[in-house]
Structure formats: structure tokens, C-alpha cells
Amino acid sequence: QVQLVESGGGLVQAGGSLRLSCAASGSIFSLNAMAWHRQAPGKQRELVAAFTSGGITNYADSVKGRFTVSRDNARNTVYLQMNSLKPEDTAVYYCNAVLIPAGQSKSRGYWGQGTQVTVSS
């Protein structure tokens, strides 16, 4: 069974940094795109950054220049380096992966359980 396990959230002061990790485990035939989303209280979940299987990265305008997404294909892991954090970055951050499980032919989307990031002013 495929699982996404996130780590690295926490409490940080404005201007600080955090690094999130998300590892995909289980029987995976092909791992395609991996991405980070976030959801703040009372708001819809939004895409923060994505890393496609082709090596293309995309960022939300609000995090460009501050956040960097990277990927370790050997470990099926995606990272989100967050610098110059702002109070408005406070949210639950979710990892998302599009992959083909072993023994299957179609790709599916999976979500992690989420990790809280709180930025104090």
C-alpha cells in the first residue's frame, strides 16, 4: 500500500526557515509528479510548489523567490525549503504525489496526512 509521510513542520518566527520532507513508500511502479499544497484556516487548499517527473518546477506567486522544491528520485522523496517565512505562510502543508502503484496501469493521486507550519510575527 502506498503512503506519503511528511515531516519537518513546526513553529518558526517570521523571517525564519523550515524544510519539509515527503517520502513515498510502498510498492510503486512509476512516480510522476510530486507537489506541496497548503490549507490555511477558513481557506481553500492551494498549490504551493510542484516538481514534475520531467524536472519542471512550478510555484505559487506568493512563494516565488522564497520557497524551493526539490526531489530525490532514488528515495521517492520531495522537499520544500521555505525561507523568509511570513505569518501568512501559516497553514497545514500537504504532500501530493501522482504515481502508478505496482501491478497497476493507471496513475493515481495520493495525499499525505499534512504537517502544520506556524509562522509567528
PDB file of C-alpha atoms in Angstrom:
ATOM      1  CA  GLN A   1       0.000   0.000   0.000  1.00  0.00           C
ATOM      2  CA  VAL A   2       1.349   3.386  -0.976  1.00  0.00           C
ATOM      3  CA  GLN A   3       1.812   6.010   1.713  1.00  0.00           C
ATOM      4  CA  LEU A   4       3.131   9.544   1.790  1.00  0.00           C
ATOM      5  CA  VAL A   5       4.801  10.545   5.035  1.00  0.00           C
ATOM      6  CA  GLU A   6       5.571  14.190   5.701  1.00  0.00           C
ATOM      7  CA  SER A   7       7.898  15.691   8.261  1.00  0.00           C
ATOM      8  CA  GLY A   8       9.571  18.969   9.108  1.00  0.00           C
ATOM      9  CA  GLY A   9       6.742  21.260  10.130  1.00  0.00           C
ATOM     10  CA  GLY A  10       6.807  23.373  13.248  1.00  0.00           C
ATOM     11  CA  LEU A  11       6.768  26.834  14.760  1.00  0.00           C
ATOM     12  CA  VAL A  12       9.143  29.483  13.464  1.00  0.00           C
ATOM     13  CA  GLN A  13       9.449  33.245  13.714  1.00  0.00           C
ATOM     14  CA  ALA A  14       8.861  35.470  10.728  1.00  0.00           C
ATOM     15  CA  GLY A  15      11.960  35.565   8.551  1.00  0.00           C
ATOM     16  CA  GLY A  16      12.981  32.074   9.576  1.00  0.00           C
ATOM     17  CA  SER A  17      13.275  28.872   7.572  1.00  0.00           C
ATOM     18  CA  LEU A  18      11.866  25.370   7.600  1.00  0.00           C
ATOM     19  CA  ARG A  19      12.418  22.348   5.406  1.00  0.00           C
ATOM     20  CA  LEU A  20       9.593  19.905   4.745  1.00  0.00           C
ATOM     21  CA  SER A  21      10.116  16.362   3.533  1.00  0.00           C
ATOM     22  CA  CYS A  22       7.686  13.902   1.989  1.00  0.00           C
ATOM     23  CA  ALA A  23       8.620  10.302   1.312  1.00  0.00           C
ATOM     24  CA  ALA A  24       6.513   7.961  -0.790  1.00  0.00           C
ATOM     25  CA  SER A  25       6.682   4.358   0.370  1.00  0.00           C
ATOM     26  CA  GLY A  26       5.144   1.074  -0.697  1.00  0.00           C
ATOM     27  CA  SER A  27       5.049  -0.758  -3.994  1.00  0.00           C
ATOM     28  CA  ILE A  28       5.436   1.915  -6.657  1.00  0.00           C
ATOM     29  CA  PHE A  29       5.876   1.243 -10.357  1.00  0.00           C
ATOM     30  CA  SER A  30       6.274   4.819 -11.507  1.00  0.00           C
ATOM     31  CA  LEU A  31       6.361   8.062  -9.570  1.00  0.00           C
ATOM     32  CA  ASN A  32       5.386  11.045 -11.645  1.00  0.00           C
ATOM     33  CA  ALA A  33       4.673  14.496 -10.258  1.00  0.00           C
ATOM     34  CA  MET A  34       5.087  15.412  -6.609  1.00  0.00           C
ATOM     35  CA  ALA A  35       3.813  18.616  -5.123  1.00  0.00           C
ATOM     36  CA  TRP A  36       3.139  20.600  -1.977  1.00  0.00           C
ATOM     37  CA  HIS A  37      -0.196  22.192  -1.209  1.00  0.00           C
ATOM     38  CA  ARG A  38      -1.311  24.128   1.835  1.00  0.00           C
ATOM     39  CA  GLN A  39      -4.542  24.994   3.549  1.00  0.00           C
ATOM     40  CA  ALA A  40      -4.933  27.844   5.985  1.00  0.00           C
ATOM     41  CA  PRO A  41      -7.915  28.056   8.358  1.00  0.00           C
ATOM     42  CA  GLY A  42     -11.027  29.155   6.505  1.00  0.00           C
ATOM     43  CA  LYS A  43      -9.321  28.997   3.113  1.00  0.00           C
ATOM     44  CA  GLN A  44      -9.244  26.560   0.245  1.00  0.00           C
ATOM     45  CA  ARG A  45      -6.301  24.268  -0.301  1.00  0.00           C
ATOM     46  CA  GLU A  46      -3.846  25.806  -2.752  1.00  0.00           C
ATOM     47  CA  LEU A  47      -0.861  24.605  -4.724  1.00  0.00           C
ATOM     48  CA  VAL A  48       2.423  25.864  -3.321  1.00  0.00           C
ATOM     49  CA  ALA A  49       5.043  24.139  -5.467  1.00  0.00           C
ATOM     50  CA  ALA A  50       5.266  21.184  -7.821  1.00  0.00           C
ATOM     51  CA  PHE A  51       8.047  19.091  -9.318  1.00  0.00           C
ATOM     52  CA  THR A  52       7.150  17.056 -12.378  1.00  0.00           C
ATOM     53  CA  SER A  53       8.787  13.841 -13.489  1.00  0.00           C
ATOM     54  CA  GLY A  54      10.377  15.845 -16.308  1.00  0.00           C
ATOM     55  CA  GLY A  55      12.139  18.107 -13.843  1.00  0.00           C
ATOM     56  CA  ILE A  56       9.881  21.119 -14.311  1.00  0.00           C
ATOM     57  CA  THR A  57       9.052  23.154 -11.213  1.00  0.00           C
ATOM     58  CA  ASN A  58       6.094  25.435 -10.635  1.00  0.00           C
ATOM     59  CA  TYR A  59       5.458  27.818  -7.772  1.00  0.00           C
ATOM     60  CA  ALA A  60       2.597  29.891  -6.480  1.00  0.00           C
ATOM     61  CA  ASP A  61       3.287  33.583  -6.993  1.00  0.00           C
ATOM     62  CA  SER A  62       3.140  34.146  -3.252  1.00  0.00           C
ATOM     63  CA  VAL A  63       6.161  31.915  -2.595  1.00  0.00           C
ATOM     64  CA  LYS A  64       8.364  32.559  -5.635  1.00  0.00           C
ATOM     65  CA  GLY A  65      11.864  33.529  -4.608  1.00  0.00           C
ATOM     66  CA  ARG A  66      11.358  32.236  -1.065  1.00  0.00           C
ATOM     67  CA  PHE A  67      10.482  28.549  -1.435  1.00  0.00           C
ATOM     68  CA  THR A  68      12.387  25.888  -3.347  1.00  0.00           C
ATOM     69  CA  VAL A  69      11.061  22.453  -4.234  1.00  0.00           C
ATOM     70  CA  SER A  70      13.475  19.619  -4.912  1.00  0.00           C
ATOM     71  CA  ARG A  71      13.268  15.913  -5.406  1.00  0.00           C
ATOM     72  CA  ASP A  72      15.340  12.815  -4.704  1.00  0.00           C
ATOM     73  CA  ASN A  73      14.152  10.192  -7.166  1.00  0.00           C
ATOM     74  CA  ALA A  74      16.240   7.444  -5.582  1.00  0.00           C
ATOM     75  CA  ARG A  75      14.404   7.972  -2.302  1.00  0.00           C
ATOM     76  CA  ASN A  76      10.990   8.850  -3.784  1.00  0.00           C
ATOM     77  CA  THR A  77      11.162  11.988  -1.691  1.00  0.00           C
ATOM     78  CA  VAL A  78      10.244  15.593  -2.338  1.00  0.00           C
ATOM     79  CA  TYR A  79      11.438  18.510  -0.248  1.00  0.00           C
ATOM     80  CA  LEU A  80      10.225  22.037   0.282  1.00  0.00           C
ATOM     81  CA  GLN A  81      12.795  24.516   1.521  1.00  0.00           C
ATOM     82  CA  MET A  82      10.961  27.530   2.910  1.00  0.00           C
ATOM     83  CA  ASN A  83      12.945  30.694   3.577  1.00  0.00           C
ATOM     84  CA  SER A  84      11.922  34.196   4.627  1.00  0.00           C
ATOM     85  CA  LEU A  85       8.737  32.805   6.111  1.00  0.00           C
ATOM     86  CA  LYS A  86       5.820  35.140   6.719  1.00  0.00           C
ATOM     87  CA  PRO A  87       2.844  34.828   9.076  1.00  0.00           C
ATOM     88  CA  GLU A  88       0.622  34.364   6.015  1.00  0.00           C
ATOM     89  CA  ASP A  89       2.518  31.148   5.240  1.00  0.00           C
ATOM     90  CA  THR A  90       0.890  29.599   8.310  1.00  0.00           C
ATOM     91  CA  ALA A  91      -1.086  26.563   7.175  1.00  0.00           C
ATOM     92  CA  VAL A  92      -1.221  22.803   7.100  1.00  0.00           C
ATOM     93  CA  TYR A  93       1.086  21.677   4.326  1.00  0.00           C
ATOM     94  CA  TYR A  94       0.139  18.569   2.371  1.00  0.00           C
ATOM     95  CA  CYS A  95       2.252  16.456   0.089  1.00  0.00           C
ATOM     96  CA  ASN A  96       0.678  15.128  -3.091  1.00  0.00           C
ATOM     97  CA  ALA A  97       2.025  12.526  -5.491  1.00  0.00           C
ATOM     98  CA  VAL A  98       0.775  11.193  -8.802  1.00  0.00           C
ATOM     99  CA  LEU A  99       2.058   7.677  -9.308  1.00  0.00           C
ATOM    100  CA  ILE A 100       1.334   4.236 -10.712  1.00  0.00           C
ATOM    101  CA  PRO A 101       1.237   1.575  -7.985  1.00  0.00           C
ATOM    102  CA  ALA A 102       2.997  -1.706  -8.731  1.00  0.00           C
ATOM    103  CA  GLY A 103       0.777  -4.110 -10.601  1.00  0.00           C
ATOM    104  CA  GLN A 104      -1.484  -1.385 -11.938  1.00  0.00           C
ATOM    105  CA  SER A 105      -1.582   0.518 -15.209  1.00  0.00           C
ATOM    106  CA  LYS A 106      -3.209   3.816 -14.311  1.00  0.00           C
ATOM    107  CA  SER A 107      -1.785   6.665 -12.294  1.00  0.00           C
ATOM    108  CA  ARG A 108      -3.485   7.783  -9.108  1.00  0.00           C
ATOM    109  CA  GLY A 109      -3.177  10.717  -6.772  1.00  0.00           C
ATOM    110  CA  TYR A 110      -2.145  10.261  -3.154  1.00  0.00           C
ATOM    111  CA  TRP A 111      -2.066  12.703  -0.248  1.00  0.00           C
ATOM    112  CA  GLY A 112      -0.034  12.833   2.915  1.00  0.00           C
ATOM    113  CA  GLN A 113      -1.550  13.457   6.323  1.00  0.00           C
ATOM    114  CA  GLY A 114      -0.371  17.048   6.467  1.00  0.00           C
ATOM    115  CA  THR A 115       2.137  18.879   8.639  1.00  0.00           C
ATOM    116  CA  GLN A 116       1.477  22.130  10.486  1.00  0.00           C
ATOM    117  CA  VAL A 117       3.616  25.154   9.754  1.00  0.00           C
ATOM    118  CA  THR A 118       3.111  28.140  12.033  1.00  0.00           C
ATOM    119  CA  VAL A 119       4.929  31.422  11.491  1.00  0.00           C
ATOM    120  CA  SER A 120       4.766  33.915  14.343  1.00  0.00           C
ATOM    121  CA  SER A 121       5.101  37.651  13.812  1.00  0.00           C
TER     122      SER A 121
END
